[in-house]
mmCIF file of C-alpha atoms in Angstrom:
data_model
loop_
_atom_site.group_PDB
_atom_site.id
_atom_site.type_symbol
_atom_site.label_atom_id
_atom_site.label_comp_id
_atom_site.label_asym_id
_atom_site.label_seq_id
_atom_site.Cartn_x
_atom_site.Cartn_y
_atom_site.Cartn_z
ATOM 1 C CA MET A 30 12.240 -10.612 36.175
ATOM 2 C CA LYS A 31 15.799 -11.911 36.579
ATOM 3 C CA LEU A 32 15.787 -13.275 33.041
ATOM 4 C CA THR A 33 14.596 -9.895 31.792
ATOM 5 C CA CYS A 34 17.546 -8.230 33.487
ATOM 6 C CA LEU A 35 19.895 -10.833 32.033
ATOM 7 C CA ALA A 36 18.411 -10.203 28.609
ATOM 8 C CA LEU A 37 19.193 -6.509 28.987
ATOM 9 C CA VAL A 38 22.795 -7.465 29.691
ATOM 10 C CA PHE A 39 22.795 -9.682 26.596
ATOM 11 C CA SER A 40 21.348 -6.812 24.564
ATOM 12 C CA SER A 41 24.081 -4.463 25.751
ATOM 13 C CA LEU A 42 26.793 -6.972 24.948
ATOM 14 C CA PHE A 43 25.327 -7.702 21.511
ATOM 15 C CA GLY A 44 25.063 -4.016 20.750
ATOM 16 C CA PHE A 45 28.625 -3.395 21.881
ATOM 17 C CA ALA A 46 29.908 -6.246 19.738
ATOM 18 C CA SER A 47 28.236 -4.668 16.726
ATOM 19 C CA LEU A 48 29.984 -1.358 17.055
ATOM 20 C CA GLY A 49 32.727 -0.834 14.545
ATOM 21 C CA TYR A 50 32.366 2.558 12.962
ATOM 22 C CA ALA A 51 34.908 5.347 12.805
ATOM 23 C CA GLN A 52 34.306 8.580 10.974
ATOM 24 C CA ASN A 53 35.550 8.437 7.417
ATOM 25 C CA ASN A 54 36.907 11.804 6.354
ATOM 26 C CA ALA A 55 38.851 10.617 3.329
ATOM 27 C CA SER A 56 36.647 12.661 1.034
ATOM 28 C CA GLN A 57 36.439 16.407 1.605
ATOM 29 C CA ASP A 58 33.177 16.800 -0.256
ATOM 30 C CA GLY A 59 29.982 14.820 -0.354
ATOM 31 C CA VAL A 60 28.493 12.740 2.440
ATOM 32 C CA LYS A 61 30.442 11.445 5.426
ATOM 33 C CA VAL A 62 29.673 8.028 6.844
ATOM 34 C CA GLY A 63 31.526 5.726 9.176
ATOM 35 C CA ASP A 64 33.839 2.937 8.143
ATOM 36 C CA MET A 65 32.192 -0.366 7.311
ATOM 37 C CA SER A 66 31.135 -2.448 10.307
ATOM 38 C CA ILE A 67 33.656 -4.914 11.712
ATOM 39 C CA MET A 68 30.785 -7.397 11.886
ATOM 40 C CA ARG A 69 31.250 -8.190 8.196
ATOM 41 C CA LYS A 70 34.545 -9.838 9.221
ATOM 42 C CA PHE A 71 32.498 -12.623 10.805
ATOM 43 C CA ALA A 72 31.225 -13.676 7.367
ATOM 44 C CA PRO A 73 33.304 -14.691 4.297
ATOM 45 C CA THR A 74 32.837 -11.793 1.855
ATOM 46 C CA GLY A 75 34.415 -13.606 -1.082
ATOM 47 C CA ALA A 76 32.202 -16.614 -0.568
ATOM 48 C CA LEU A 77 29.119 -14.411 -0.327
ATOM 49 C CA GLU A 78 29.987 -12.786 -3.655
ATOM 50 C CA SER A 79 30.416 -16.191 -5.309
ATOM 51 C CA GLN A 80 27.125 -17.389 -3.875
ATOM 52 C CA ALA A 81 25.422 -14.183 -5.001
ATOM 53 C CA ALA A 82 26.756 -14.582 -8.542
ATOM 54 C CA ALA A 83 25.455 -18.156 -8.704
ATOM 55 C CA GLN A 84 22.074 -17.178 -7.279
ATOM 56 C CA TYR A 85 21.805 -14.211 -9.642
ATOM 57 C CA ALA A 86 22.617 -16.400 -12.666
ATOM 58 C CA GLN A 87 19.999 -18.937 -11.584
ATOM 59 C CA THR A 88 17.387 -16.192 -11.117
ATOM 60 C CA MET A 89 18.084 -14.822 -14.590
ATOM 61 C CA GLN A 90 17.906 -18.296 -16.124
ATOM 62 C CA GLN A 91 14.527 -18.914 -14.489
ATOM 63 C CA ALA A 92 13.270 -15.525 -15.656
ATOM 64 C CA GLN A 93 14.409 -16.322 -19.188
ATOM 65 C CA LYS A 94 12.601 -19.673 -19.144
ATOM 66 C CA GLN A 95 9.452 -17.872 -18.035
ATOM 67 C CA ARG A 96 10.002 -15.259 -20.746
ATOM 68 C CA ALA A 97 10.214 -12.614 -18.043
ATOM 69 C CA LEU A 98 13.817 -11.528 -18.636
ATOM 70 C CA GLY A 99 14.097 -8.267 -20.528
ATOM 71 C CA PRO A 100 16.122 -8.670 -23.765
ATOM 72 C CA ASP A 101 19.151 -6.517 -24.438
ATOM 73 C CA ASP A 102 17.265 -4.375 -26.930
ATOM 74 C CA ASN A 103 14.356 -3.691 -24.568
ATOM 75 C CA PRO A 104 14.076 0.125 -24.103
ATOM 76 C CA GLN A 105 13.783 -0.190 -20.328
ATOM 77 C CA VAL A 106 16.812 -2.507 -20.156
ATOM 78 C CA MET A 107 18.819 -0.073 -22.253
ATOM 79 C CA ARG A 108 17.651 2.780 -20.016
ATOM 80 C CA LEU A 109 18.682 0.971 -16.817
ATOM 81 C CA ARG A 110 22.093 0.053 -18.204
ATOM 82 C CA ALA A 111 22.703 3.609 -19.389
ATOM 83 C CA ILE A 112 21.969 4.941 -15.895
ATOM 84 C CA ALA A 113 24.163 2.262 -14.313
ATOM 85 C CA LYS A 114 27.001 3.176 -16.678
ATOM 86 C CA LYS A 115 26.913 6.712 -15.296
ATOM 87 C CA LEU A 116 26.654 5.670 -11.651
ATOM 88 C CA ILE A 117 29.257 2.925 -11.387
ATOM 89 C CA PRO A 118 32.388 5.102 -11.902
ATOM 90 C CA TYR A 119 31.349 7.168 -8.869
ATOM 91 C CA ALA A 120 30.616 4.050 -6.824
ATOM 92 C CA LEU A 121 34.075 2.519 -7.019
ATOM 93 C CA LYS A 122 35.682 4.789 -4.421
ATOM 94 C CA TRP A 123 33.413 3.366 -1.743
ATOM 95 C CA ASN A 124 34.867 -0.142 -1.953
ATOM 96 C CA GLU A 125 38.173 -1.203 -3.489
ATOM 97 C CA ARG A 126 36.802 -4.670 -4.244
ATOM 98 C CA SER A 127 34.157 -3.166 -6.527
ATOM 99 C CA GLN A 128 36.801 -2.301 -9.127
ATOM 100 C CA GLN A 129 37.093 -6.026 -9.891
ATOM 101 C CA TRP A 130 33.376 -6.774 -9.801
ATOM 102 C CA LYS A 131 31.695 -8.028 -12.960
ATOM 103 C CA TRP A 132 28.755 -5.657 -12.889
ATOM 104 C CA GLU A 133 25.486 -6.827 -14.424
ATOM 105 C CA ILE A 134 22.056 -5.245 -14.676
ATOM 106 C CA ASN A 135 18.881 -6.929 -15.828
ATOM 107 C CA LEU A 136 15.144 -6.347 -15.839
ATOM 108 C CA ILE A 137 12.609 -8.959 -14.737
ATOM 109 C CA GLY A 138 8.965 -8.791 -15.712
ATOM 110 C CA SER A 139 7.039 -8.872 -12.439
ATOM 111 C CA LYS A 140 4.533 -6.746 -10.539
ATOM 112 C CA GLN A 141 6.887 -6.655 -7.559
ATOM 113 C CA ILE A 142 7.881 -3.145 -6.506
ATOM 114 C CA ASN A 143 11.475 -4.128 -5.992
ATOM 115 C CA ALA A 144 15.087 -3.779 -7.078
ATOM 116 C CA TYR A 145 18.330 -5.045 -5.619
ATOM 117 C CA CYS A 146 22.090 -5.193 -6.023
ATOM 118 C CA MET A 147 23.675 -8.387 -4.750
ATOM 119 C CA PRO A 148 27.263 -8.614 -3.459
ATOM 120 C CA GLY A 149 29.589 -8.382 -6.443
ATOM 121 C CA GLY A 150 27.517 -5.826 -8.354
ATOM 122 C CA LYS A 151 24.655 -8.001 -9.606
ATOM 123 C CA ILE A 152 21.719 -5.610 -10.164
ATOM 124 C CA ALA A 153 18.114 -6.467 -10.923
ATOM 125 C CA PHE A 154 15.041 -4.277 -11.363
ATOM 126 C CA TYR A 155 11.465 -5.492 -11.572
ATOM 127 C CA THR A 156 9.076 -3.907 -14.037
ATOM 128 C CA GLY A 157 6.684 -3.349 -11.135
ATOM 129 C CA ILE A 158 8.837 -0.656 -9.568
ATOM 130 C CA LEU A 159 9.271 1.158 -12.884
ATOM 131 C CA ASP A 160 5.627 0.965 -13.927
ATOM 132 C CA THR A 161 3.816 1.362 -10.607
ATOM 133 C CA LEU A 162 5.911 4.304 -9.431
ATOM 134 C CA LYS A 163 6.374 5.756 -12.917
ATOM 135 C CA LEU A 164 10.017 6.388 -12.122
ATOM 136 C CA THR A 165 11.856 9.207 -13.854
ATOM 137 C CA ASP A 166 15.535 8.703 -14.713
ATOM 138 C CA ASP A 167 16.521 10.691 -11.610
ATOM 139 C CA GLU A 168 14.331 8.473 -9.441
ATOM 140 C CA VAL A 169 15.713 5.312 -11.039
ATOM 141 C CA ALA A 170 19.198 6.621 -10.230
ATOM 142 C CA ILE A 171 18.220 7.161 -6.585
ATOM 143 C CA VAL A 172 16.873 3.603 -6.319
ATOM 144 C CA MET A 173 19.865 2.137 -8.132
ATOM 145 C CA GLY A 174 22.352 4.182 -6.122
ATOM 146 C CA HIS A 175 20.712 2.974 -2.913
ATOM 147 C CA GLU A 176 20.886 -0.680 -3.959
ATOM 148 C CA ILE A 177 24.472 -0.355 -5.191
ATOM 149 C CA ALA A 178 25.379 1.223 -1.837
ATOM 150 C CA HIS A 179 24.182 -1.902 -0.017
ATOM 151 C CA ALA A 180 26.668 -3.971 -2.005
ATOM 152 C CA LEU A 181 29.477 -1.421 -1.673
ATOM 153 C CA ARG A 182 29.066 -1.177 2.086
ATOM 154 C CA GLU A 183 28.912 -5.000 2.308
ATOM 155 C CA HIS A 184 25.666 -4.948 4.244
ATOM 156 C CA GLY A 185 24.999 -8.560 3.274
ATOM 157 C CA ALA A 186 28.230 -9.715 4.917
ATOM 158 C CA GLU A 187 27.524 -7.432 7.869
ATOM 159 C CA ARG A 188 24.080 -8.962 8.441
ATOM 160 C CA ALA A 189 25.473 -12.480 8.081
ATOM 161 C CA GLY A 190 28.217 -11.659 10.572
ATOM 162 C CA LYS A 191 25.738 -10.220 13.050
ATOM 163 C CA ALA A 192 23.543 -13.295 12.702
ATOM 164 C CA ASN A 193 26.520 -15.566 13.369
ATOM 165 C CA VAL A 194 27.509 -13.583 16.448
ATOM 166 C CA ALA A 195 23.904 -13.452 17.662
ATOM 167 C CA ASN A 196 23.525 -17.227 17.333
ATOM 168 C CA VAL A 197 26.696 -17.835 19.299
ATOM 169 C CA GLY A 198 25.586 -15.301 21.900
ATOM 170 C CA VAL A 199 22.197 -16.972 22.341
ATOM 171 C CA ARG A 200 23.828 -20.396 22.816
ATOM 172 C CA LEU A 201 26.277 -19.032 25.390
ATOM 173 C CA PHE A 202 23.419 -17.264 27.174
ATOM 174 C CA GLU A 203 21.463 -20.534 27.335
ATOM 175 C CA MET A 204 24.487 -22.345 28.791
ATOM 176 C CA TRP A 205 25.122 -19.607 31.335
ATOM 177 C CA ALA A 206 21.449 -19.470 32.352
ATOM 178 C CA GLY A 207 21.367 -23.269 32.767
ATOM 179 C CA ALA A 208 24.421 -23.173 34.975
ATOM 180 C CA LYS A 209 22.668 -20.596 37.142
ATOM 181 C CA GLY A 210 19.572 -22.745 37.510
ATOM 182 C CA TYR A 211 17.321 -21.018 34.961
ATOM 183 C CA ASP A 212 15.426 -22.752 32.169
ATOM 184 C CA PRO A 213 17.840 -22.698 29.178
ATOM 185 C CA ASN A 214 14.982 -22.799 26.661
ATOM 186 C CA LEU A 215 13.265 -19.819 28.273
ATOM 187 C CA ALA A 216 16.552 -17.954 28.472
ATOM 188 C CA GLY A 217 17.276 -18.723 24.813
ATOM 189 C CA GLY A 218 13.842 -17.489 23.795
ATOM 190 C CA VAL A 219 14.313 -14.213 25.654
ATOM 191 C CA ALA A 220 17.817 -13.690 24.266
ATOM 192 C CA GLY A 221 16.664 -14.624 20.773
ATOM 193 C CA GLY A 222 13.903 -12.027 20.944
ATOM 194 C CA VAL A 223 16.368 -9.373 22.029
ATOM 195 C CA ALA A 224 18.699 -10.295 19.171
ATOM 196 C CA LYS A 225 15.831 -10.228 16.658
ATOM 197 C CA PHE A 226 14.775 -6.695 17.539
ATOM 198 C CA SER A 227 18.405 -5.583 17.638
ATOM 199 C CA MET A 228 18.872 -6.951 14.122
ATOM 200 C CA LEU A 229 15.813 -5.015 12.916
ATOM 201 C CA ALA A 230 17.353 -1.806 14.207
ATOM 202 C CA PHE A 231 20.680 -2.591 12.584
ATOM 203 C CA SER A 232 18.930 -3.260 9.271
ATOM 204 C CA ARG A 233 17.197 0.116 9.459
ATOM 205 C CA GLY A 234 20.628 1.649 9.981
ATOM 206 C CA ASP A 235 21.881 -0.097 6.847
ATOM 207 C CA GLU A 236 18.934 1.280 4.892
ATOM 208 C CA THR A 237 19.677 4.821 6.053
ATOM 209 C CA GLU A 238 23.357 4.447 5.193
ATOM 210 C CA ALA A 239 22.471 3.135 1.734
ATOM 211 C CA ASP A 240 20.152 6.109 1.196
ATOM 212 C CA VAL A 241 22.935 8.553 2.056
ATOM 213 C CA VAL A 242 25.698 6.869 0.032
ATOM 214 C CA GLY A 243 23.309 6.375 -2.879
ATOM 215 C CA LEU A 244 22.512 10.102 -2.899
ATOM 216 C CA ASP A 245 26.217 10.907 -3.149
ATOM 217 C CA ILE A 246 26.735 8.507 -6.058
ATOM 218 C CA ALA A 247 23.667 9.715 -7.957
ATOM 219 C CA ALA A 248 24.513 13.399 -7.463
ATOM 220 C CA ARG A 249 28.062 12.990 -8.778
ATOM 221 C CA ALA A 250 26.673 11.196 -11.829
ATOM 222 C CA GLY A 251 24.397 14.148 -12.591
ATOM 223 C CA TYR A 252 21.109 12.919 -11.146
ATOM 224 C CA ASP A 253 19.028 15.175 -8.922
ATOM 225 C CA PRO A 254 19.168 14.110 -5.232
ATOM 226 C CA ARG A 255 15.833 15.848 -4.650
ATOM 227 C CA ALA A 256 14.268 13.026 -6.657
ATOM 228 C CA GLY A 257 14.663 10.976 -3.465
ATOM 229 C CA VAL A 258 11.949 13.046 -1.801
ATOM 230 C CA ALA A 259 9.522 12.522 -4.664
ATOM 231 C CA LEU A 260 10.428 8.830 -4.779
ATOM 232 C CA TRP A 261 9.444 8.255 -1.158
ATOM 233 C CA GLN A 262 6.318 10.310 -1.560
ATOM 234 C CA LYS A 263 5.370 7.970 -4.388
ATOM 235 C CA MET A 264 6.238 4.970 -2.223
ATOM 236 C CA GLY A 265 3.997 6.340 0.494
ATOM 237 C CA MET A 266 1.096 6.350 -1.921
ATOM 238 C CA VAL A 267 1.436 2.630 -2.635
ATOM 239 C CA SER A 268 2.653 1.281 0.739
ATOM 240 C CA LYS A 269 -0.281 2.126 2.980
ATOM 241 C CA GLY A 270 -0.723 -0.412 5.740
ATOM 242 C CA ALA A 271 3.039 -1.026 6.053
ATOM 243 C CA PRO A 272 4.218 -2.121 9.534
ATOM 244 C CA PRO A 273 5.400 0.555 11.986
ATOM 245 C CA PRO A 274 9.087 1.463 11.609
ATOM 246 C CA TRP A 275 10.164 -0.238 14.839
ATOM 247 C CA LEU A 276 8.901 -3.575 13.489
ATOM 248 C CA SER A 277 10.338 -3.158 10.015
ATOM 249 C CA THR A 278 13.790 -3.417 8.539
ATOM 250 C CA HIS A 279 13.046 -0.216 6.616
ATOM 251 C CA PRO A 280 12.673 3.226 8.173
ATOM 252 C CA ALA A 281 9.333 4.974 7.716
ATOM 253 C CA GLY A 282 9.026 6.967 4.491
ATOM 254 C CA LYS A 283 8.766 10.302 6.311
ATOM 255 C CA ASP A 284 11.958 9.485 8.211
ATOM 256 C CA ARG A 285 13.775 8.693 4.986
ATOM 257 C CA ILE A 286 12.595 11.922 3.416
ATOM 258 C CA ALA A 287 13.843 13.887 6.432
ATOM 259 C CA GLU A 288 17.226 12.135 6.249
ATOM 260 C CA ILE A 289 17.525 12.825 2.526
ATOM 261 C CA GLN A 290 16.710 16.484 3.047
ATOM 262 C CA ARG A 291 19.250 16.672 5.867
ATOM 263 C CA HIS A 292 21.996 15.730 3.405
ATOM 264 C CA PHE A 293 21.000 18.204 0.683
ATOM 265 C CA PRO A 294 23.769 20.661 1.717
ATOM 266 C CA GLU A 295 26.322 17.898 1.034
ATOM 267 C CA VAL A 296 24.962 16.473 -2.214
ATOM 268 C CA MET A 297 23.317 19.395 -4.015
ATOM 269 C CA PRO A 298 26.706 21.060 -4.730
ATOM 270 C CA LEU A 299 27.852 17.745 -6.262
ATOM 271 C CA TYR A 300 24.814 17.678 -8.514
ATOM 272 C CA ALA A 301 25.246 21.327 -9.507
ATOM 273 C CA HIS A 302 28.922 20.681 -10.300
ATOM 274 C CA ALA A 303 27.979 17.690 -12.483
ATOM 275 C CA LYS A 304 25.544 19.938 -14.346
ATOM 276 C CA GLY A 305 28.086 22.749 -14.634
ATOM 277 C CA VAL A 306 25.855 25.304 -12.894
ATOM 278 C CA SER A 307 25.526 26.947 -9.495
ATOM 279 C CA VAL A 308 23.218 25.502 -6.844
ATOM 280 C CA SER A 309 21.162 28.699 -6.831
ATOM 281 C CA SER A 310 20.407 28.374 -10.546
ATOM 282 C CA LEU A 311 18.982 24.861 -10.300
ATOM 283 C CA PRO A 312 15.223 24.749 -10.966
ATOM 284 C CA PRO A 313 12.982 22.839 -8.504
ATOM 285 C CA TYR A 314 12.691 19.116 -9.049
ATOM 286 C CA GLN A 315 9.331 18.230 -10.536
ATOM 287 C CA THR A 316 8.293 14.608 -10.796
ATOM 288 C CA ASN A 317 5.717 13.190 -13.187
ATOM 289 C CA VAL A 318 2.857 12.421 -10.780
ATOM 290 C CA LYS A 319 0.137 14.892 -9.916
ATOM 291 C CA GLY A 320 -0.229 15.750 -6.243
ATOM 292 C CA ILE A 321 3.505 15.808 -5.536
ATOM 293 C CA ALA A 322 4.760 19.356 -5.173
ATOM 294 C CA PRO A 323 8.052 20.497 -6.719
ATOM 295 C CA VAL A 324 11.001 19.794 -4.425
ATOM 296 C CA ILE A 325 12.981 22.928 -3.660
ATOM 297 C CA TYR A 326 16.373 23.390 -2.053
ATOM 298 C CA SER A 327 17.767 26.789 -1.180
ATOM 299 C CA ALA A 328 21.392 26.900 -0.102
ATOM 300 C CA LYS A 329 21.885 29.045 2.987
#
């Protein structure tokens, strides 16, 4: 019981150490999110970008050897790069470092339903996500904007920083517990469990932030934010049996849809402006899969 109480103290301290957000009101339109977490300061961002570039190059080389790397003249590769070309100019304001990134985007032949953007702007899509979900260009833009947002918001450095702090915290907790006469191994196990579940929650927060920032980027580039709703409805069709949200680093699909819809008042005017029309004149978003109703937004 005493160790449980001590673990609660550890949890509170770990949570407090991870706070580092202040409202960012630099932009008068679009979404508003907090400043990037101070926890990324506990990890070398430059080194992470160099490591990511090396890992990305190695992954592409392996894919090429396996004849799984999409060639430059592949229609899907050209499509992805065209969408990225529209998104990236609207991504740069979110991170000054991104203006010096050497952006790359490639397609890997695999059934994986996955895509990512590594620190430094290294983007990869798998054919599985394009083919299985039958993504429209708007939906590709939502996925790509989300992944780019992870890199822009330095979530990789943030997670590494949190892990470093958590490891130090667990060791200190073990030492303190031993000095008080408790079993250090038991104390470390309890504290480690608390840190693990705290990290899951933080990762879900990163996912939500990436969703929101990605919507802003996609909307400014002229891609319909309502495609995010259809995207997660599609994901729901293929991700049955996924773990409950409190045990996953990703929020539940219905939660993501609700969050996306909550930000429609901020991003739909951006999309309408990019299209040169009024919000009220925008037709509903209709995806390409039967059973998914048109997504409607009515400005109040």
